Amino acid sequence: MSASSDKTPMARDAGFIAAQNAARTADLDADYAALGAQLARRGVDIESVTRRVAQFGVAIPSWGVGTGGTRFARFAGQGEPRGVFEKLDDCAVIHALTGATPTVSLHLPWDRTPDVAALKAFGDARGLGFDAVNSNTFQDQPGQAQSYKFGSLTHTSKDARDQAVAHNLDCIRIGQALGSKALTLWIGDGANFPGQQHFVRAFERYLDSAAQIYSGLPTDWRLLIEHKMYEPAFYATVIQDWGSSLMAAQALGPKAWCLVDLGHHAPNVNIEMIVARLVHARRLGGFHFNDSKYGDDDLDSGSIDPFRLFLVFNELADAEWRRAPDFRPTHMLDQSHNVTDPVESLMTSAIELQRAFAQSLLVDREALAGYQDGNDALMAAQSLKRAFTTDVGPILARARLSKGAAIDPVTAYRASGYRAACAVARPARGGASSGIV
Ligand code: RM4
Ligand code: MN
Ligand code: MN
């Protein structure tokens, strides 16, 4: 896939964004001043919250800018990116308009390109860095010698395991050329029937394969182990929960960390408590953010249960506030946009993360600690609710404005005509790509 046009699209043009903002600045100033006065009465300096929000960044998953689908169908969107360079173009638009997404998380081999140096230069030219590289041993690729039908890192066949390990080492090599500092390991290995797989032996094979990958990690890299309860294996998954993930991380060594994908748990599981446990174990490596109602739905972050998202961020803010050791999780989105323009979904999702982050900074932690110690359950809950119900919209908008991004990203994006231009420049390909993401 060749690089796309060199002409800066309107959606990334600083003059266009400034003109869009001009009409909204006076209203924002008024709203920001009112919120600042309200927060000052609560002992919160609005400027310090705005600065923190402006520093907050979340990685865009390269697979998220294409239209997703389900196992039933995928309904292609207009002007979808046809390769990794066009995906980066879309990511650059998201970052230009939100100022919140400075990095991209690649998925290999989906994003494989013969000229990795050109991809790095393409990202550099757009102000985009590369976050964790995601390997893929849950699908077979054309020409592949061994099949992953019955597993990859945990396969009963050593040849299949070796192939999966080699792919992960290749991901590290490519990631190094791009400036990535982490490999995210998620495998679909597991069983569909009781008795199909020996639980202990499969986990031991995982540890052995993962140790080989671990030994290929550069010194400043992290291995992010992502657990998932079910799918594609529907009876048992080898790394099914945070317990298995933590056991693996602890067995592998200090460069191995646990990654929490919000959609990879049973309904009603207390994810914020899992986060707190992993912080305690000094192994919280990062997140894949999304939202869900029933399972691994990959819906837009904050679209179903924004309070849960806030409670996760509340644990992160608490860990930072009490200076928890070894605490520096990475933030990534992992969503599937089946019925929306992916650029709009990713922009609004990044903003939802910033919203939860800003709200978490408003919690009066001294007061909360007092309520907890005094067993004042009602006031403890109220102190969280007070932060959660504060409309921090003006803070988020001001943070964007301070970075030259848009006060109202979706409206500016629509006014730019970016998608219509893509529809012309990127004619639809025949045949649908995978709908799984
Ligand atoms: C999985 C998991 C991984 C992602 C794939 C596409 O469910 O969330 O992070 O790489 O989907
Ligand atoms: Mn994920
Ligand atoms: Mn998932």
PDB file of N, CA, C and O in Angstrom, residues 87-126:
ATOM      1  N   LYS A  87      -4.607   4.348   7.516  1.00  0.00           N
ATOM      2  CA  LYS A  87      -5.057   4.276   8.918  1.00  0.00           C
ATOM      3  C   LYS A  87      -4.368   5.382   9.729  1.00  0.00           C
ATOM      4  O   LYS A  87      -5.001   6.048  10.557  1.00  0.00           O
ATOM      5  N   LEU A  88      -3.087   5.585   9.469  1.00  0.00           N
ATOM      6  CA  LEU A  88      -2.368   6.635  10.200  1.00  0.00           C
ATOM      7  C   LEU A  88      -2.922   8.016   9.835  1.00  0.00           C
ATOM      8  O   LEU A  88      -2.968   8.914  10.687  1.00  0.00           O
ATOM      9  N   ASP A  89      -3.313   8.178   8.575  1.00  0.00           N
ATOM     10  CA  ASP A  89      -3.928   9.463   8.195  1.00  0.00           C
ATOM     11  C   ASP A  89      -5.162   9.737   9.055  1.00  0.00           C
ATOM     12  O   ASP A  89      -5.366  10.855   9.547  1.00  0.00           O
ATOM     13  N   ASP A  90      -5.995   8.709   9.237  1.00  0.00           N
ATOM     14  CA  ASP A  90      -7.207   8.884  10.051  1.00  0.00           C
ATOM     15  C   ASP A  90      -6.845   9.157  11.515  1.00  0.00           C
ATOM     16  O   ASP A  90      -7.467   9.995  12.183  1.00  0.00           O
ATOM     17  N   CYS A  91      -5.830   8.442  11.992  1.00  0.00           N
ATOM     18  CA  CYS A  91      -5.396   8.664  13.383  1.00  0.00           C
ATOM     19  C   CYS A  91      -4.891  10.097  13.567  1.00  0.00           C
ATOM     20  O   CYS A  91      -5.099  10.710  14.625  1.00  0.00           O
ATOM     21  N   ALA A  92      -4.228  10.614  12.537  1.00  0.00           N
ATOM     22  CA  ALA A  92      -3.708  11.986  12.628  1.00  0.00           C
ATOM     23  C   ALA A  92      -4.860  12.997  12.717  1.00  0.00           C
ATOM     24  O   ALA A  92      -4.754  14.008  13.428  1.00  0.00           O
ATOM     25  N   VAL A  93      -5.948  12.723  12.019  1.00  0.00           N
ATOM     26  CA  VAL A  93      -7.122  13.607  12.095  1.00  0.00           C
ATOM     27  C   VAL A  93      -7.708  13.568  13.512  1.00  0.00           C
ATOM     28  O   VAL A  93      -8.036  14.607  14.096  1.00  0.00           O
ATOM     29  N   ILE A  94      -7.804  12.359  14.055  1.00  0.00           N
ATOM     30  CA  ILE A  94      -8.357  12.208  15.413  1.00  0.00           C
ATOM     31  C   ILE A  94      -7.512  12.999  16.409  1.00  0.00           C
ATOM     32  O   ILE A  94      -8.045  13.705  17.279  1.00  0.00           O
ATOM     33  N   HIS A  95      -6.192  12.910  16.241  1.00  0.00           N
ATOM     34  CA  HIS A  95      -5.324  13.628  17.178  1.00  0.00           C
ATOM     35  C   HIS A  95      -5.368  15.135  16.952  1.00  0.00           C
ATOM     36  O   HIS A  95      -5.359  15.917  17.914  1.00  0.00           O
ATOM     37  N   ALA A  96      -5.431  15.550  15.693  1.00  0.00           N
ATOM     38  CA  ALA A  96      -5.468  16.998  15.413  1.00  0.00           C
ATOM     39  C   ALA A  96      -6.711  17.637  16.039  1.00  0.00           C
ATOM     40  O   ALA A  96      -6.653  18.751  16.563  1.00  0.00           O
ATOM     41  N   LEU A  97      -7.832  16.917  15.998  1.00  0.00           N
ATOM     42  CA  LEU A  97      -9.093  17.502  16.481  1.00  0.00           C
ATOM     43  C   LEU A  97      -9.304  17.326  17.981  1.00  0.00           C
ATOM     44  O   LEU A  97     -10.049  18.097  18.597  1.00  0.00           O
ATOM     45  N   THR A  98      -8.674  16.305  18.572  1.00  0.00           N
ATOM     46  CA  THR A  98      -8.873  16.090  20.019  1.00  0.00           C
ATOM     47  C   THR A  98      -7.631  16.425  20.846  1.00  0.00           C
ATOM     48  O   THR A  98      -7.748  16.685  22.044  1.00  0.00           O
ATOM     49  N   GLY A  99      -6.462  16.341  20.247  1.00  0.00           N
ATOM     50  CA  GLY A  99      -5.226  16.539  21.015  1.00  0.00           C
ATOM     51  C   GLY A  99      -5.015  15.466  22.068  1.00  0.00           C
ATOM     52  O   GLY A  99      -4.180  15.614  22.954  1.00  0.00           O
ATOM     53  N   ALA A 100      -5.768  14.368  21.972  1.00  0.00           N
ATOM     54  CA  ALA A 100      -5.772  13.364  23.048  1.00  0.00           C
ATOM     55  C   ALA A 100      -5.190  12.030  22.631  1.00  0.00           C
ATOM     56  O   ALA A 100      -5.106  11.114  23.449  1.00  0.00           O
ATOM     57  N   THR A 101      -4.797  11.882  21.366  1.00  0.00           N
ATOM     58  CA  THR A 101      -4.409  10.552  20.882  1.00  0.00           C
ATOM     59  C   THR A 101      -3.064  10.614  20.133  1.00  0.00           C
ATOM     60  O   THR A 101      -3.031  10.435  18.915  1.00  0.00           O
ATOM     61  N   PRO A 102      -1.978  10.820  20.864  1.00  0.00           N
ATOM     62  CA  PRO A 102      -0.685  11.033  20.202  1.00  0.00           C
ATOM     63  C   PRO A 102      -0.025   9.761  19.664  1.00  0.00           C
ATOM     64  O   PRO A 102       0.996   9.852  18.986  1.00  0.00           O
ATOM     65  N   THR A 103      -0.579   8.597  19.963  1.00  0.00           N
ATOM     66  CA  THR A 103       0.070   7.351  19.548  1.00  0.00           C
ATOM     67  C   THR A 103      -0.921   6.382  18.908  1.00  0.00           C
ATOM     68  O   THR A 103      -2.136   6.489  19.098  1.00  0.00           O
ATOM     69  N   VAL A 104      -0.350   5.417  18.177  1.00  0.00           N
ATOM     70  CA  VAL A 104      -1.141   4.395  17.499  1.00  0.00           C
ATOM     71  C   VAL A 104      -0.618   3.035  17.946  1.00  0.00           C
ATOM     72  O   VAL A 104       0.581   2.840  18.114  1.00  0.00           O
ATOM     73  N   SER A 105      -1.533   2.108  18.176  1.00  0.00           N
ATOM     74  CA  SER A 105      -1.168   0.749  18.559  1.00  0.00           C
ATOM     75  C   SER A 105      -1.429  -0.155  17.350  1.00  0.00           C
ATOM     76  O   SER A 105      -2.580  -0.294  16.907  1.00  0.00           O
ATOM     77  N   LEU A 106      -0.368  -0.723  16.789  1.00  0.00           N
ATOM     78  CA  LEU A 106      -0.503  -1.521  15.567  1.00  0.00           C
ATOM     79  C   LEU A 106      -0.871  -2.964  15.880  1.00  0.00           C
ATOM     80  O   LEU A 106      -0.638  -3.454  16.979  1.00  0.00           O
ATOM     81  N   HIS A 107      -1.410  -3.648  14.880  1.00  0.00           N
ATOM     82  CA  HIS A 107      -1.776  -5.050  14.987  1.00  0.00           C
ATOM     83  C   HIS A 107      -1.110  -5.771  13.827  1.00  0.00           C
ATOM     84  O   HIS A 107      -1.347  -5.428  12.673  1.00  0.00           O
ATOM     85  N   LEU A 108      -0.284  -6.756  14.154  1.00  0.00           N
ATOM     86  CA  LEU A 108       0.448  -7.475  13.091  1.00  0.00           C
ATOM     87  C   LEU A 108      -0.040  -8.917  13.022  1.00  0.00           C
ATOM     88  O   LEU A 108      -0.282  -9.512  14.070  1.00  0.00           O
ATOM     89  N   PRO A 109      -0.185  -9.459  11.819  1.00  0.00           N
ATOM     90  CA  PRO A 109       0.250  -8.904  10.534  1.00  0.00           C
ATOM     91  C   PRO A 109      -0.740  -7.994   9.826  1.00  0.00           C
ATOM     92  O   PRO A 109      -0.471  -7.600   8.685  1.00  0.00           O
ATOM     93  N   TRP A 110      -1.866  -7.626  10.441  1.00  0.00           N
ATOM     94  CA  TRP A 110      -2.809  -6.765   9.721  1.00  0.00           C
ATOM     95  C   TRP A 110      -2.125  -5.513   9.166  1.00  0.00           C
ATOM     96  O   TRP A 110      -2.494  -5.027   8.110  1.00  0.00           O
ATOM     97  N   ASP A 111      -1.170  -4.957   9.932  1.00  0.00           N
ATOM     98  CA  ASP A 111      -0.536  -3.695   9.519  1.00  0.00           C
ATOM     99  C   ASP A 111       0.849  -3.915   8.923  1.00  0.00           C
ATOM    100  O   ASP A 111       1.658  -2.988   8.892  1.00  0.00           O
ATOM    101  N   ARG A 112       1.113  -5.098   8.485  1.00  0.00           N
ATOM    102  CA  ARG A 112       2.457  -5.374   7.949  1.00  0.00           C
ATOM    103  C   ARG A 112       2.702  -4.533   6.696  1.00  0.00           C
ATOM    104  O   ARG A 112       1.822  -4.354   5.864  1.00  0.00           O
ATOM    105  N   THR A 113       3.919  -3.998   6.600  1.00  0.00           N
ATOM    106  CA  THR A 113       4.323  -3.233   5.421  1.00  0.00           C
ATOM    107  C   THR A 113       5.783  -3.556   5.147  1.00  0.00           C
ATOM    108  O   THR A 113       6.568  -3.767   6.087  1.00  0.00           O
ATOM    109  N   PRO A 114       6.168  -3.607   3.867  1.00  0.00           N
ATOM    110  CA  PRO A 114       7.559  -3.974   3.575  1.00  0.00           C
ATOM    111  C   PRO A 114       8.557  -2.914   4.025  1.00  0.00           C
ATOM    112  O   PRO A 114       9.713  -3.222   4.301  1.00  0.00           O
ATOM    113  N   ASP A 115       8.110  -1.672   4.127  1.00  0.00           N
ATOM    114  CA  ASP A 115       9.048  -0.596   4.456  1.00  0.00           C
ATOM    115  C   ASP A 115       8.688   0.025   5.814  1.00  0.00           C
ATOM    116  O   ASP A 115       7.957   1.020   5.893  1.00  0.00           O
ATOM    117  N   VAL A 116       9.202  -0.578   6.870  1.00  0.00           N
ATOM    118  CA  VAL A 116       8.860  -0.116   8.221  1.00  0.00           C
ATOM    119  C   VAL A 116       9.427   1.287   8.474  1.00  0.00           C
ATOM    120  O   VAL A 116       8.794   2.108   9.146  1.00  0.00           O
ATOM    121  N   ALA A 117      10.589   1.571   7.904  1.00  0.00           N
ATOM    122  CA  ALA A 117      11.189   2.899   8.094  1.00  0.00           C
ATOM    123  C   ALA A 117      10.287   3.978   7.481  1.00  0.00           C
ATOM    124  O   ALA A 117      10.127   5.072   8.055  1.00  0.00           O
ATOM    125  N   ALA A 118       9.674   3.666   6.357  1.00  0.00           N
ATOM    126  CA  ALA A 118       8.764   4.638   5.717  1.00  0.00           C
ATOM    127  C   ALA A 118       7.534   4.863   6.603  1.00  0.00           C
ATOM    128  O   ALA A 118       7.028   5.979   6.707  1.00  0.00           O
ATOM    129  N   LEU A 119       7.071   3.797   7.252  1.00  0.00           N
ATOM    130  CA  LEU A 119       5.911   3.923   8.146  1.00  0.00           C
ATOM    131  C   LEU A 119       6.257   4.806   9.339  1.00  0.00           C
ATOM    132  O   LEU A 119       5.464   5.673   9.739  1.00  0.00           O
ATOM    133  N   LYS A 120       7.461   4.620   9.862  1.00  0.00           N
ATOM    134  CA  LYS A 120       7.903   5.444  10.995  1.00  0.00           C
ATOM    135  C   LYS A 120       7.968   6.914  10.560  1.00  0.00           C
ATOM    136  O   LYS A 120       7.488   7.812  11.272  1.00  0.00           O
ATOM    137  N   ALA A 121       8.538   7.164   9.390  1.00  0.00           N
ATOM    138  CA  ALA A 121       8.652   8.540   8.889  1.00  0.00           C
ATOM    139  C   ALA A 121       7.264   9.140   8.658  1.00  0.00           C
ATOM    140  O   ALA A 121       7.025  10.325   8.936  1.00  0.00           O
ATOM    141  N   PHE A 122       6.353   8.315   8.173  1.00  0.00           N
ATOM    142  CA  PHE A 122       4.976   8.757   7.918  1.00  0.00           C
ATOM    143  C   PHE A 122       4.311   9.182   9.231  1.00  0.00           C
ATOM    144  O   PHE A 122       3.630  10.201   9.303  1.00  0.00           O
ATOM    145  N   GLY A 123       4.535   8.394  10.282  1.00  0.00           N
ATOM    146  CA  GLY A 123       4.001   8.741  11.595  1.00  0.00           C
ATOM    147  C   GLY A 123       4.654  10.007  12.127  1.00  0.00           C
ATOM    148  O   GLY A 123       3.964  10.925  12.611  1.00  0.00           O
ATOM    149  N   ASP A 124       5.968  10.083  12.022  1.00  0.00           N
ATOM    150  CA  ASP A 124       6.696  11.268  12.497  1.00  0.00           C
ATOM    151  C   ASP A 124       6.153  12.537  11.847  1.00  0.00           C
ATOM    152  O   ASP A 124       5.936  13.555  12.517  1.00  0.00           O
ATOM    153  N   ALA A 125       5.921  12.460  10.539  1.00  0.00           N
ATOM    154  CA  ALA A 125       5.464  13.638   9.797  1.00  0.00           C
ATOM    155  C   ALA A 125       4.085  14.090  10.274  1.00  0.00           C
ATOM    156  O   ALA A 125       3.694  15.247  10.067  1.00  0.00           O
ATOM    157  N   ARG A 126       3.361  13.203  10.899  1.00  0.00           N
ATOM    158  CA  ARG A 126       2.008  13.527  11.394  1.00  0.00           C
ATOM    159  C   ARG A 126       1.980  13.691  12.906  1.00  0.00           C
ATOM    160  O   ARG A 126       0.913  13.764  13.512  1.00  0.00           O
TER     161      ARG A 126
END
